[in-house]
CSV table of C-alpha atoms in Angstrom, one decimal:
chain,number,residue,atom,x,y,z
A,51,MET,CA,-268.6,-167.9,-139.1
A,52,SER,CA,-269.1,-171.2,-140.9
A,53,ASP,CA,-272.6,-172.6,-141.6
A,54,LYS,CA,-272.3,-175.1,-138.8
A,55,GLU,CA,-271.1,-172.4,-136.4
A,56,ALA,CA,-273.9,-170.2,-137.4
A,57,THR,CA,-276.5,-173.0,-136.8
A,58,ASP,CA,-274.9,-174.0,-133.5
A,59,PHE,CA,-274.8,-170.3,-132.4
A,60,SER,CA,-278.5,-169.8,-133.3
A,61,GLU,CA,-279.6,-172.9,-131.5
A,62,ALA,CA,-277.7,-171.8,-128.4
A,63,LEU,CA,-279.5,-168.5,-128.2
A,64,ALA,CA,-281.9,-168.2,-125.3
A,65,GLY,CA,-285.4,-168.0,-126.5
A,66,PHE,CA,-284.6,-169.1,-130.1
A,67,LYS,CA,-286.8,-172.1,-129.7
A,68,ARG,CA,-290.4,-171.6,-129.0
A,69,GLY,CA,-291.3,-171.7,-125.3
A,70,ASN,CA,-291.7,-169.1,-122.7
A,71,PRO,CA,-288.4,-167.2,-122.0
A,72,ALA,CA,-288.3,-164.9,-119.1
A,73,TYR,CA,-287.7,-161.2,-119.5
A,74,PHE,CA,-288.4,-160.0,-116.0
A,75,GLU,CA,-286.3,-160.8,-112.9
A,76,HIS,CA,-289.0,-163.2,-111.8
A,77,GLU,CA,-290.8,-165.3,-114.5
A,78,VAL,CA,-294.1,-165.0,-112.6
A,79,ILE,CA,-294.3,-161.4,-114.0
A,80,ASP,CA,-293.7,-162.8,-117.5
A,81,HIS,CA,-296.6,-165.2,-117.0
A,82,LEU,CA,-298.8,-162.4,-115.6
A,83,VAL,CA,-298.3,-160.3,-118.7
A,84,GLY,CA,-299.0,-163.2,-120.9
A,85,ILE,CA,-302.1,-164.0,-119.0
A,86,VAL,CA,-303.4,-160.4,-119.2
A,87,LEU,CA,-302.9,-160.4,-123.0
A,88,GLU,CA,-304.6,-163.7,-123.4
A,89,LEU,CA,-307.6,-162.6,-121.4
A,90,GLY,CA,-307.9,-159.5,-123.6
A,91,ALA,CA,-307.9,-161.6,-126.7
A,92,GLU,CA,-310.5,-163.9,-125.3
A,93,LEU,CA,-312.7,-161.0,-124.2
A,94,SER,CA,-312.4,-159.6,-127.8
A,95,VAL,CA,-313.5,-163.0,-129.2
A,96,THR,CA,-316.5,-163.0,-126.8
A,97,ARG,CA,-317.5,-159.5,-127.7
A,98,ASP,CA,-317.3,-160.4,-131.3
A,99,ARG,CA,-319.6,-163.3,-130.9
A,100,LEU,CA,-322.1,-161.5,-128.7
A,101,ALA,CA,-322.3,-158.5,-131.1
A,102,ARG,CA,-323.0,-160.9,-134.0
A,103,LEU,CA,-325.6,-162.7,-132.0
A,104,GLU,CA,-327.2,-159.4,-131.2
A,105,GLU,CA,-327.1,-158.3,-134.8
A,106,THR,CA,-328.8,-161.5,-135.9
A,107,LEU,CA,-331.5,-161.2,-133.3
A,108,ALA,CA,-332.1,-157.5,-134.0
A,109,ASN,CA,-332.5,-158.3,-137.7
A,110,GLY,CA,-335.0,-161.0,-136.9
A,111,ASP,CA,-332.9,-163.6,-138.6
A,112,PRO,CA,-332.8,-167.2,-137.4
A,113,VAL,CA,-329.9,-168.0,-135.0
A,114,SER,CA,-327.7,-170.8,-136.3
A,115,LEU,CA,-324.7,-172.2,-134.4
A,116,ASP,CA,-323.0,-172.9,-137.7
A,117,GLU,CA,-323.5,-169.3,-138.9
A,118,LEU,CA,-322.1,-168.1,-135.5
A,119,ASP,CA,-319.1,-170.4,-135.9
A,120,THR,CA,-318.2,-169.7,-139.5
A,121,GLY,CA,-320.1,-166.6,-140.6
A,122,ARG,CA,-318.8,-163.1,-140.6
A,123,PRO,CA,-320.1,-159.8,-139.2
A,124,SER,CA,-321.7,-157.3,-141.6
A,125,ALA,CA,-319.4,-154.7,-142.9
A,126,GLU,CA,-321.0,-152.1,-140.6
A,127,LEU,CA,-320.6,-154.3,-137.5
A,128,GLN,CA,-317.0,-155.2,-138.5
A,129,ALA,CA,-316.1,-151.6,-138.7
A,130,ARG,CA,-317.6,-150.9,-135.3
A,131,LEU,CA,-315.9,-154.0,-133.8
A,132,ASP,CA,-312.5,-152.8,-135.3
A,133,GLN,CA,-312.9,-149.4,-133.7
A,134,GLU,CA,-314.0,-150.7,-130.3
A,135,ARG,CA,-311.2,-153.3,-130.2
A,136,GLN,CA,-308.5,-150.8,-131.0
A,137,ALA,CA,-309.9,-148.3,-128.5
A,138,PHE,CA,-309.9,-151.1,-125.9
A,139,ILE,CA,-306.3,-152.1,-126.6
A,140,GLN,CA,-305.2,-148.4,-126.5
A,141,ARG,CA,-307.1,-147.7,-123.2
A,142,VAL,CA,-306.2,-150.9,-121.3
A,143,TYR,CA,-302.7,-151.8,-122.6
A,144,GLY,CA,-301.4,-148.4,-123.8
A,145,ARG,CA,-300.6,-147.5,-120.2
A,146,LEU,CA,-297.9,-150.2,-120.1
A,147,TYR,CA,-295.8,-147.7,-122.0
A,148,ALA,CA,-296.6,-144.6,-120.0
A,149,GLN,CA,-293.1,-144.5,-118.7
A,150,VAL,CA,-291.6,-144.1,-122.2
A,151,GLY,CA,-294.0,-141.4,-123.1
A,152,SER,CA,-295.8,-143.3,-125.8
A,153,ASP,CA,-299.1,-144.3,-124.2
A,154,LYS,CA,-300.9,-142.1,-126.6
A,155,ALA,CA,-299.1,-143.4,-129.7
A,156,ASP,CA,-301.3,-143.9,-132.7
A,157,ALA,CA,-301.6,-147.2,-134.3
A,158,LYS,CA,-298.9,-147.9,-136.9
A,159,THR,CA,-298.4,-150.8,-139.1
A,160,ALA,CA,-295.1,-152.5,-139.9
A,161,LEU,CA,-292.9,-151.0,-142.6
B,35,MET,CA,-316.6,-178.2,-155.6
B,36,THR,CA,-313.4,-177.1,-157.3
B,37,LEU,CA,-309.9,-177.2,-156.0
B,38,ILE,CA,-310.0,-173.4,-155.3
B,39,SER,CA,-313.4,-173.4,-153.6
B,40,ASP,CA,-312.3,-176.3,-151.4
B,41,PHE,CA,-309.2,-174.4,-150.4
B,42,TYR,CA,-310.8,-171.0,-149.8
B,43,VAL,CA,-313.9,-172.6,-148.2
B,44,ARG,CA,-314.7,-169.5,-146.1
B,45,GLY,CA,-313.4,-167.2,-148.7
B,46,LYS,CA,-310.2,-165.1,-148.6
B,47,ALA,CA,-308.9,-162.9,-145.8
B,48,ALA,CA,-307.3,-159.6,-146.9
B,49,GLY,CA,-307.9,-160.5,-150.5
B,50,THR,CA,-305.3,-163.2,-150.5
B,51,TYR,CA,-305.2,-165.7,-147.7
B,52,PRO,CA,-307.5,-168.6,-147.1
B,53,ALA,CA,-309.7,-167.5,-144.2
B,54,LEU,CA,-309.2,-169.2,-140.9
B,55,THR,CA,-311.4,-172.1,-140.1
B,56,THR,CA,-313.8,-170.3,-137.7
B,57,ARG,CA,-314.9,-166.7,-136.9
B,58,ARG,CA,-313.6,-167.2,-133.4
B,59,ASP,CA,-310.1,-167.7,-134.7
B,60,GLU,CA,-310.4,-164.6,-137.0
B,61,ALA,CA,-311.5,-162.5,-134.1
B,62,TYR,CA,-308.6,-163.7,-131.9
B,63,VAL,CA,-306.1,-162.9,-134.6
B,64,GLU,CA,-307.7,-159.5,-135.2
B,65,PHE,CA,-307.0,-158.7,-131.6
B,66,ILE,CA,-303.4,-159.8,-132.0
B,67,GLU,CA,-302.8,-157.9,-135.2
B,68,ASP,CA,-304.2,-154.7,-133.6
B,69,ALA,CA,-302.2,-155.2,-130.4
B,70,ARG,CA,-299.1,-155.6,-132.5
B,71,ASN,CA,-299.8,-152.4,-134.4
B,72,LEU,CA,-300.6,-150.4,-131.2
B,73,LEU,CA,-298.2,-152.0,-128.7
B,74,LEU,CA,-295.2,-152.8,-130.9
B,75,HIS,CA,-295.0,-151.0,-134.2
B,76,ALA,CA,-296.4,-147.7,-132.8
B,77,GLN,CA,-294.0,-147.9,-129.9
B,78,GLN,CA,-290.8,-148.5,-131.9
B,79,ASP,CA,-289.8,-144.9,-132.3
B,80,PRO,CA,-290.6,-143.9,-128.6
B,81,ILE,CA,-288.9,-147.1,-127.4
B,82,ALA,CA,-285.8,-146.4,-129.5
B,83,GLY,CA,-285.6,-142.8,-128.1
B,84,TYR,CA,-286.1,-144.0,-124.5
B,85,SER,CA,-283.5,-146.7,-125.0
B,86,ARG,CA,-280.9,-144.3,-126.4
B,87,THR,CA,-281.5,-142.1,-123.4
B,88,LEU,CA,-280.9,-145.0,-121.1
B,89,LEU,CA,-277.7,-145.9,-122.9
B,90,GLU,CA,-276.5,-142.3,-122.7
B,91,ASP,CA,-277.2,-142.1,-119.0
B,92,ALA,CA,-275.3,-145.3,-118.5
B,93,GLY,CA,-272.3,-143.9,-120.4
B,94,ILE,CA,-272.5,-146.3,-123.3
B,95,ASP,CA,-271.5,-144.8,-126.6
B,96,MET,CA,-273.1,-145.7,-130.0
B,97,ASP,CA,-270.3,-148.0,-131.1
B,98,PRO,CA,-272.0,-151.1,-132.6
B,99,GLY,CA,-269.1,-153.4,-131.7
B,100,GLU,CA,-270.0,-156.8,-130.1
B,101,ASP,CA,-268.6,-155.9,-126.6
B,102,ASN,CA,-270.5,-152.6,-126.5
B,103,THR,CA,-273.7,-154.3,-127.8
B,104,ALA,CA,-273.4,-156.8,-124.9
B,105,ARG,CA,-273.1,-154.0,-122.5
B,106,ALA,CA,-276.1,-152.3,-124.0
B,107,ILE,CA,-278.2,-155.4,-123.7
B,108,GLY,CA,-277.3,-155.6,-120.0
B,109,VAL,CA,-278.4,-152.0,-119.4
B,110,LEU,CA,-281.6,-152.1,-121.5
B,111,MET,CA,-282.9,-155.4,-120.5
B,112,ALA,CA,-282.6,-154.5,-116.9
B,113,ASP,CA,-285.3,-151.8,-117.5
B,114,PRO,CA,-288.9,-152.8,-116.6
B,115,ALA,CA,-290.4,-150.9,-119.5
B,116,LEU,CA,-288.2,-152.7,-122.0
B,117,GLN,CA,-288.7,-156.0,-120.3
B,118,CYS,CA,-292.4,-155.4,-120.7
B,119,TYR,CA,-292.1,-154.5,-124.4
B,120,TYR,CA,-290.2,-157.7,-125.2
B,121,ARG,CA,-292.5,-159.8,-123.1
B,122,VAL,CA,-295.5,-158.4,-124.9
B,123,LYS,CA,-293.9,-159.0,-128.3
B,124,ARG,CA,-293.0,-162.6,-127.5
B,125,SER,CA,-296.4,-163.4,-126.0
B,126,LEU,CA,-298.3,-161.9,-129.0
B,127,GLN,CA,-296.1,-163.7,-131.4
B,128,GLU,CA,-296.5,-167.2,-129.8
B,129,SER,CA,-300.2,-166.6,-129.4
B,130,PHE,CA,-300.9,-165.8,-133.0
B,131,TRP,CA,-298.8,-168.7,-134.3
B,132,ASP,CA,-300.7,-171.1,-132.0
B,133,CYS,CA,-304.0,-169.7,-133.1
B,134,ILE,CA,-303.2,-169.9,-136.9
B,135,GLN,CA,-301.8,-173.4,-136.7
B,136,GLY,CA,-304.6,-174.6,-134.5
B,137,SER,CA,-307.2,-173.1,-136.8
B,138,TYR,CA,-305.8,-174.6,-140.0
B,139,ASP,CA,-305.4,-177.9,-138.1
B,140,GLY,CA,-309.2,-178.0,-138.1
B,141,ARG,CA,-309.2,-178.8,-141.8
B,142,ARG,CA,-305.7,-180.0,-142.4
B,143,ALA,CA,-306.6,-183.0,-144.4
B,144,ASP,CA,-308.7,-180.9,-146.8
B,145,LEU,CA,-305.9,-178.3,-147.2
B,146,GLU,CA,-303.3,-181.0,-147.9
B,147,ARG,CA,-305.5,-182.7,-150.4
B,148,CYS,CA,-306.0,-179.4,-152.3
B,149,MET,CA,-302.2,-179.0,-152.5
B,150,ASP,CA,-301.9,-182.6,-153.6
B,151,ASP,CA,-304.5,-182.1,-156.4
B,152,ALA,CA,-302.8,-178.8,-157.5
B,153,GLU,CA,-299.5,-180.5,-158.2
B,154,GLN,CA,-300.7,-181.8,-161.6
B,155,GLN,CA,-302.6,-178.6,-162.5
B,156,GLY,CA,-301.6,-175.3,-164.0
B,157,PRO,CA,-301.2,-172.6,-164.9
B,158,GLY,CA,-297.5,-172.9,-164.0
B,159,SER,CA,-295.7,-175.9,-162.6
B,160,LEU,CA,-294.2,-177.4,-159.5
B,161,GLU,CA,-291.1,-179.6,-159.0
B,162,TYR,CA,-289.8,-180.9,-155.7
B,163,ASP,CA,-288.3,-184.1,-154.3
B,164,PRO,CA,-289.5,-185.3,-150.9
B,165,GLU,CA,-286.1,-186.9,-150.4
B,166,TRP,CA,-284.1,-183.8,-151.0
B,167,VAL,CA,-282.0,-182.5,-148.0
B,168,ALA,CA,-282.1,-178.8,-147.4
B,169,PRO,CA,-279.1,-176.9,-145.9
B,170,ALA,CA,-278.9,-177.3,-142.1
B,171,TYR,CA,-279.4,-173.6,-141.5
B,172,ALA,CA,-282.8,-173.8,-143.1
B,173,GLU,CA,-284.0,-175.8,-140.1
B,174,ALA,CA,-284.3,-172.7,-138.0
B,175,ASP,CA,-287.8,-171.8,-136.8
B,176,ILE,CA,-287.7,-168.4,-138.4
B,177,HIS,CA,-290.1,-165.9,-136.7
B,178,LEU,CA,-290.8,-168.8,-134.3
B,179,GLN,CA,-293.1,-170.3,-136.9
B,180,PRO,CA,-294.1,-173.7,-135.6
B,181,GLY,CA,-292.1,-176.4,-137.4
B,182,GLY,CA,-290.2,-173.8,-139.3
B,183,TYR,CA,-290.2,-173.9,-143.1
B,184,LEU,CA,-289.3,-177.5,-143.5
B,185,ASN,CA,-291.1,-179.6,-140.8
B,186,GLU,CA,-294.7,-178.6,-141.1
B,187,SER,CA,-296.7,-179.6,-144.2
B,188,LEU,CA,-298.8,-176.3,-144.0
B,189,ALA,CA,-295.6,-174.2,-143.6
B,190,GLY,CA,-296.5,-172.1,-146.7
B,191,LEU,CA,-300.0,-171.3,-145.4
B,192,LEU,CA,-298.8,-170.5,-141.9
B,193,TYR,CA,-296.1,-168.3,-143.3
B,194,ASP,CA,-298.5,-166.4,-145.6
B,195,TYR,CA,-301.1,-165.8,-142.9
B,196,GLY,CA,-298.3,-165.0,-140.4
B,197,LEU,CA,-297.0,-162.4,-142.8
B,198,LYS,CA,-300.4,-160.8,-142.8
B,199,VAL,CA,-300.3,-160.4,-139.0
B,200,PHE,CA,-296.6,-159.3,-139.1
B,201,LEU,CA,-297.3,-156.6,-141.7
B,202,GLY,CA,-300.3,-155.4,-139.8
B,203,GLY,CA,-302.3,-154.6,-142.9
B,204,ASN,CA,-299.5,-153.7,-145.3
B,205,GLY,CA,-299.6,-157.2,-146.7
B,206,ASP,CA,-303.3,-157.2,-147.4
B,207,ASP,CA,-304.2,-157.7,-151.1
B,208,ASP,CA,-300.6,-158.6,-151.8
B,209,LYS,CA,-299.7,-154.9,-151.5
B,210,ILE,CA,-296.1,-155.4,-150.4
B,211,PHE,CA,-295.4,-158.1,-153.0
B,212,LYS,CA,-296.8,-155.8,-155.8
B,213,GLN,CA,-294.5,-153.0,-154.5
B,214,VAL,CA,-291.5,-155.3,-154.7
B,215,ALA,CA,-292.4,-156.4,-158.2
B,216,TRP,CA,-292.5,-152.8,-159.3
B,217,MET,CA,-289.1,-152.2,-157.6
B,218,THR,CA,-287.4,-155.1,-159.3
B,219,GLY,CA,-284.8,-154.0,-161.7
B,220,VAL,CA,-284.9,-155.0,-165.4
B,221,PRO,CA,-282.1,-154.9,-168.0
B,222,GLU,CA,-281.4,-151.7,-169.9
B,223,ASP,CA,-282.5,-153.4,-173.2
B,224,GLY,CA,-285.9,-154.2,-171.6
B,225,ASN,CA,-285.7,-157.9,-172.3
B,226,THR,CA,-287.2,-159.9,-169.4
B,227,ALA,CA,-287.9,-163.2,-171.0
B,228,ARG,CA,-286.8,-165.1,-168.0
B,229,VAL,CA,-287.0,-164.0,-164.4
B,230,LEU,CA,-285.9,-165.8,-161.2
B,231,ASP,CA,-287.1,-165.3,-157.6
B,232,LEU,CA,-284.6,-166.7,-155.1
B,233,GLY,CA,-285.9,-168.0,-151.8
B,234,CYS,CA,-289.4,-167.4,-153.0
B,235,SER,CA,-291.0,-169.0,-149.9
B,236,ALA,CA,-294.8,-168.9,-150.3
B,237,GLY,CA,-294.6,-167.3,-153.7
B,238,GLY,CA,-296.3,-164.0,-153.1
B,239,THR,CA,-293.6,-161.9,-154.7
B,240,THR,CA,-293.0,-164.5,-157.5
B,241,THR,CA,-296.7,-164.4,-158.5
B,242,ALA,CA,-296.7,-160.6,-158.3
B,243,LEU,CA,-293.6,-160.6,-160.6
B,244,ALA,CA,-295.4,-162.8,-163.1
B,245,GLN,CA,-298.4,-160.4,-163.1
B,246,HIS,CA,-296.1,-157.4,-163.4
B,247,LEU,CA,-294.2,-158.9,-166.3
B,248,PRO,CA,-296.8,-161.0,-168.1
B,249,LYS,CA,-294.6,-161.9,-171.0
B,250,ALA,CA,-291.8,-163.2,-168.8
B,251,GLU,CA,-291.3,-166.9,-167.8
B,252,VAL,CA,-291.1,-166.5,-164.0
B,253,THR,CA,-289.4,-169.1,-161.8
B,254,GLY,CA,-289.3,-169.3,-158.0
B,255,VAL,CA,-286.9,-171.5,-156.1
B,256,ASP,CA,-286.9,-172.3,-152.5
B,257,VAL,CA,-285.5,-175.1,-150.2
B,258,SER,CA,-288.9,-175.8,-148.6
B,259,ALA,CA,-291.3,-178.2,-150.3
B,260,PRO,CA,-294.2,-177.2,-148.1
B,261,MET,CA,-293.7,-173.6,-149.1
B,262,LEU,CA,-293.5,-174.4,-152.8
B,263,ARG,CA,-296.6,-176.7,-152.7
B,264,TYR,CA,-298.6,-173.8,-151.2
B,265,ALA,CA,-297.0,-171.3,-153.5
B,266,HIS,CA,-298.1,-173.2,-156.6
B,267,LEU,CA,-301.7,-173.5,-155.3
B,268,ARG,CA,-301.6,-169.8,-154.4
B,269,ALA,CA,-300.6,-168.9,-157.9
B,270,ILE,CA,-303.3,-171.1,-159.4
B,271,GLY,CA,-305.7,-169.3,-157.2
B,272,GLN,CA,-304.7,-166.1,-158.9
B,273,ASP,CA,-304.7,-167.8,-162.4
B,274,THR,CA,-301.0,-166.9,-162.8
B,275,ALA,CA,-298.4,-169.0,-164.4
B,276,VAL,CA,-295.3,-169.4,-162.2
B,277,HIS,CA,-292.8,-172.3,-162.2
B,278,PHE,CA,-291.8,-173.3,-158.7
B,279,GLN,CA,-288.7,-175.5,-158.2
B,280,GLN,CA,-287.1,-176.9,-155.1
B,281,MET,CA,-283.4,-176.1,-154.9
B,282,SER,CA,-280.9,-174.2,-152.9
B,283,ALA,CA,-280.1,-170.7,-154.1
B,284,GLU,CA,-276.5,-171.6,-153.4
B,285,GLN,CA,-276.5,-174.3,-156.0
B,286,LEU,CA,-278.9,-173.5,-158.9
B,287,SER,CA,-279.5,-176.1,-161.6
B,288,PHE,CA,-279.9,-173.5,-164.3
B,289,PRO,CA,-277.4,-173.0,-167.1
B,290,ASP,CA,-275.0,-170.0,-167.3
B,291,ASN,CA,-276.5,-166.7,-168.6
B,292,HIS,CA,-280.0,-168.1,-168.4
B,293,PHE,CA,-282.0,-165.3,-166.7
B,294,ASP,CA,-282.5,-161.6,-167.5
B,295,ALA,CA,-283.4,-160.6,-164.0
B,296,VAL,CA,-283.1,-162.1,-160.5
B,297,LEU,CA,-284.8,-161.0,-157.3
B,298,ALA,CA,-284.0,-161.9,-153.7
B,299,MET,CA,-286.5,-160.5,-151.3
B,300,LEU,CA,-285.7,-160.7,-147.6
B,301,LEU,CA,-283.5,-163.7,-148.3
B,302,PHE,CA,-280.0,-162.6,-147.2
B,303,HIS,CA,-280.7,-161.9,-143.6
B,304,GLU,CA,-282.2,-165.4,-143.2
B,305,VAL,CA,-279.0,-167.2,-144.2
B,306,PRO,CA,-275.5,-167.2,-142.9
B,307,VAL,CA,-273.3,-164.6,-144.5
B,308,SER,CA,-271.1,-167.3,-146.0
B,309,ALA,CA,-274.2,-168.8,-147.8
B,310,GLY,CA,-275.2,-165.3,-149.0
B,311,LYS,CA,-271.9,-164.9,-150.8
B,312,ARG,CA,-272.4,-168.3,-152.5
B,313,ILE,CA,-275.9,-167.2,-153.5
B,314,LEU,CA,-274.5,-164.0,-155.1
B,315,ASP,CA,-271.9,-166.1,-157.1
B,316,GLU,CA,-274.7,-168.3,-158.4
B,317,ALA,CA,-276.9,-165.4,-159.2
B,318,TYR,CA,-274.1,-163.9,-161.2
B,319,ARG,CA,-273.5,-167.1,-163.1
B,320,VAL,CA,-277.1,-167.6,-164.1
B,321,LEU,CA,-277.7,-164.0,-165.2
B,322,ARG,CA,-276.8,-163.1,-168.7
B,323,PRO,CA,-274.5,-160.1,-169.4
B,324,GLY,CA,-276.5,-157.0,-168.8
B,325,GLY,CA,-278.9,-158.9,-166.5
B,326,VAL,CA,-279.9,-157.3,-163.3
B,327,ILE,CA,-280.1,-158.6,-159.7
B,328,THR,CA,-282.4,-156.9,-157.2
B,329,VAL,CA,-281.8,-157.4,-153.5
B,330,VAL,CA,-284.5,-156.2,-151.1
B,331,ASP,CA,-283.4,-156.5,-147.5
B,332,PHE,CA,-282.4,-154.7,-144.4
B,333,PRO,CA,-279.5,-152.2,-144.4
B,334,GLY,CA,-276.2,-153.6,-143.4
B,335,ASP,CA,-273.1,-152.3,-141.6
B,336,ARG,CA,-273.3,-148.7,-143.0
B,337,TRP,CA,-276.6,-148.1,-141.2
B,338,ARG,CA,-276.2,-149.2,-137.6
B,339,ASP,CA,-275.3,-148.1,-134.2
B,340,VAL,CA,-275.3,-149.9,-130.8
B,341,TYR,CA,-279.1,-149.6,-130.6
B,342,THR,CA,-279.6,-151.2,-134.0
B,343,MET,CA,-277.4,-154.0,-133.0
B,344,PHE,CA,-279.3,-154.4,-129.7
B,345,PHE,CA,-282.5,-154.6,-131.6
B,346,ALA,CA,-281.1,-157.1,-134.1
B,347,THR,CA,-279.7,-159.3,-131.3
B,348,MET,CA,-283.0,-159.2,-129.5
B,349,ASP,CA,-284.7,-160.1,-132.8
B,350,ALA,CA,-282.4,-163.1,-133.1
B,351,THR,CA,-283.6,-164.5,-129.8
B,352,ASP,CA,-287.2,-163.2,-129.7
B,353,ASN,CA,-288.2,-163.4,-133.3
B,354,GLY,CA,-286.3,-166.5,-134.5
B,355,GLU,CA,-283.9,-164.5,-136.6
B,356,PRO,CA,-280.6,-166.3,-135.9
B,357,PHE,CA,-278.6,-164.8,-138.8
B,358,LEU,CA,-279.8,-161.2,-138.5
B,359,PRO,CA,-277.0,-159.9,-136.3
B,360,ALA,CA,-274.2,-161.3,-138.5
B,361,TYR,CA,-276.1,-160.0,-141.6
B,362,ILE,CA,-276.2,-156.5,-140.2
B,363,ARG,CA,-272.5,-156.7,-139.4
B,364,SER,CA,-271.9,-157.5,-143.0
B,365,ASN,CA,-272.4,-155.6,-146.2
B,366,VAL,CA,-274.5,-156.9,-149.1
B,367,GLU,CA,-273.4,-154.2,-151.5
B,368,ASP,CA,-269.7,-155.1,-151.0
B,369,ALA,CA,-270.6,-158.8,-151.5
B,370,MET,CA,-272.5,-158.0,-154.7
B,371,ALA,CA,-269.5,-156.1,-156.0
B,372,ALA,CA,-267.2,-159.0,-155.0
B,373,ALA,CA,-269.4,-161.4,-157.0
B,374,GLY,CA,-268.8,-159.2,-160.1
B,375,PHE,CA,-271.9,-157.0,-160.2
B,376,SER,CA,-271.8,-153.3,-160.9
B,377,VAL,CA,-273.7,-152.0,-157.9
B,378,GLN,CA,-276.0,-149.0,-158.4
B,379,PRO,CA,-276.1,-146.2,-155.8
B,380,TYR,CA,-278.1,-147.4,-152.8
B,381,ASP,CA,-279.7,-145.4,-150.0
B,382,PRO,CA,-279.9,-147.5,-146.8
B,383,SER,CA,-281.9,-144.8,-145.0
B,384,LYS,CA,-284.9,-145.8,-147.1
B,385,PHE,CA,-284.8,-149.2,-145.4
B,386,LEU,CA,-286.8,-151.8,-147.4
B,387,LEU,CA,-288.1,-149.3,-149.9
B,388,ALA,CA,-284.7,-148.9,-151.6
B,389,PRO,CA,-283.5,-152.1,-153.3
B,390,ARG,CA,-279.9,-152.8,-154.0
B,391,ILE,CA,-279.5,-153.1,-157.8
B,392,GLY,CA,-276.6,-154.9,-159.4
B,393,ILE,CA,-275.9,-155.3,-163.1
B,394,LYS,CA,-273.8,-158.1,-164.6
B,395,PRO,CA,-271.4,-156.2,-166.9
B,396,VAL,CA,-271.4,-156.7,-170.6
B,397,THR,CA,-267.8,-157.6,-171.4
């Protein structure tokens, strides 16, 4: 395959360009899965902010929007948030894979 | 404020990367990174076992030929569990790119100014030409990165943070780059005065090499100016001298016998096979007799079956890896030998943890 053929081939592949390719028979199902994941991410963001606000109030520190926007959780809170987020993903989304027998799979990183 | 404090205005994430612009963005990407670890990486082995059973039930053998691979794709992608796996993978990938790009967009002007200012600063150096034309194949949006490596001024930064998410923690604190630096072969006489990193992208490995071999003059080359601009600033941020130059690994401007060691990390599967052969010829030319090339990349045609080819073909479409299927159908060890290298024993079962080492013979 020449360079040009390789480039033409790659550009012709479905889904090669960013967008929203369909994997299910009806793309509505694709959108639904995407929506469910996005809602989980936004819930995680909201939980993070609420927990940090609670921590600030519990410590008697002044509440600052700038600090909420750009600050970070304490190490202790970050560890708790990490644990809760991973448990949430496992509990809610892990069942997607029940059919393949891996809904209890432990977290694993790449490589 | 200094150049570095302006760049890392919210500090560093995972010891290396400029933190995203807001905590909201960090929390979002933390979700994506965990979801990738739990829903993709953790599922790879069970999904592979499930897929092989489906293929067996459908009477499809393990022959990795193109026709058999096409049949396997037809069977596997008709299965709802696998449709879901690939849908999740694609959605998570597009989501984190959108978030990272949108987050850095919030302070794009400052980030670009830092890279501008760094150009005349050291340690190390940077050379690129805004008018230089990269090979056509480099236009691909590898990994679906927005703008690819050439058409987004923050490409290096996006790539680096994207790699953090891709590696799901293994890239934190430059861990993977340090591992590769340790794996990089050196000549038998121990002389490593000049070392070259081919296709160095955001310069993580190049910088780790310079730290691992502090007496060496380390050079990184890449076709992407945005990558190199970020790589230079990244190296300055670690107070490490690296020389970054824009050029194609297919056509190096260095003299014959110039380098003692050459590294190519995850380069060959990102270029057409024909380009890979030209790159090996150039590497052979610029290495001195006794010099060593190290290739860290996926196994090729001696470690594949129809499921591997299915996975690679899906990766071509779902992960912006247009050249991966042809790469896996090729053999880098044979190409290295054809270029003239004496290739050391290589174990493909160790995947990325076993480099291919080639020595330019002393004649």
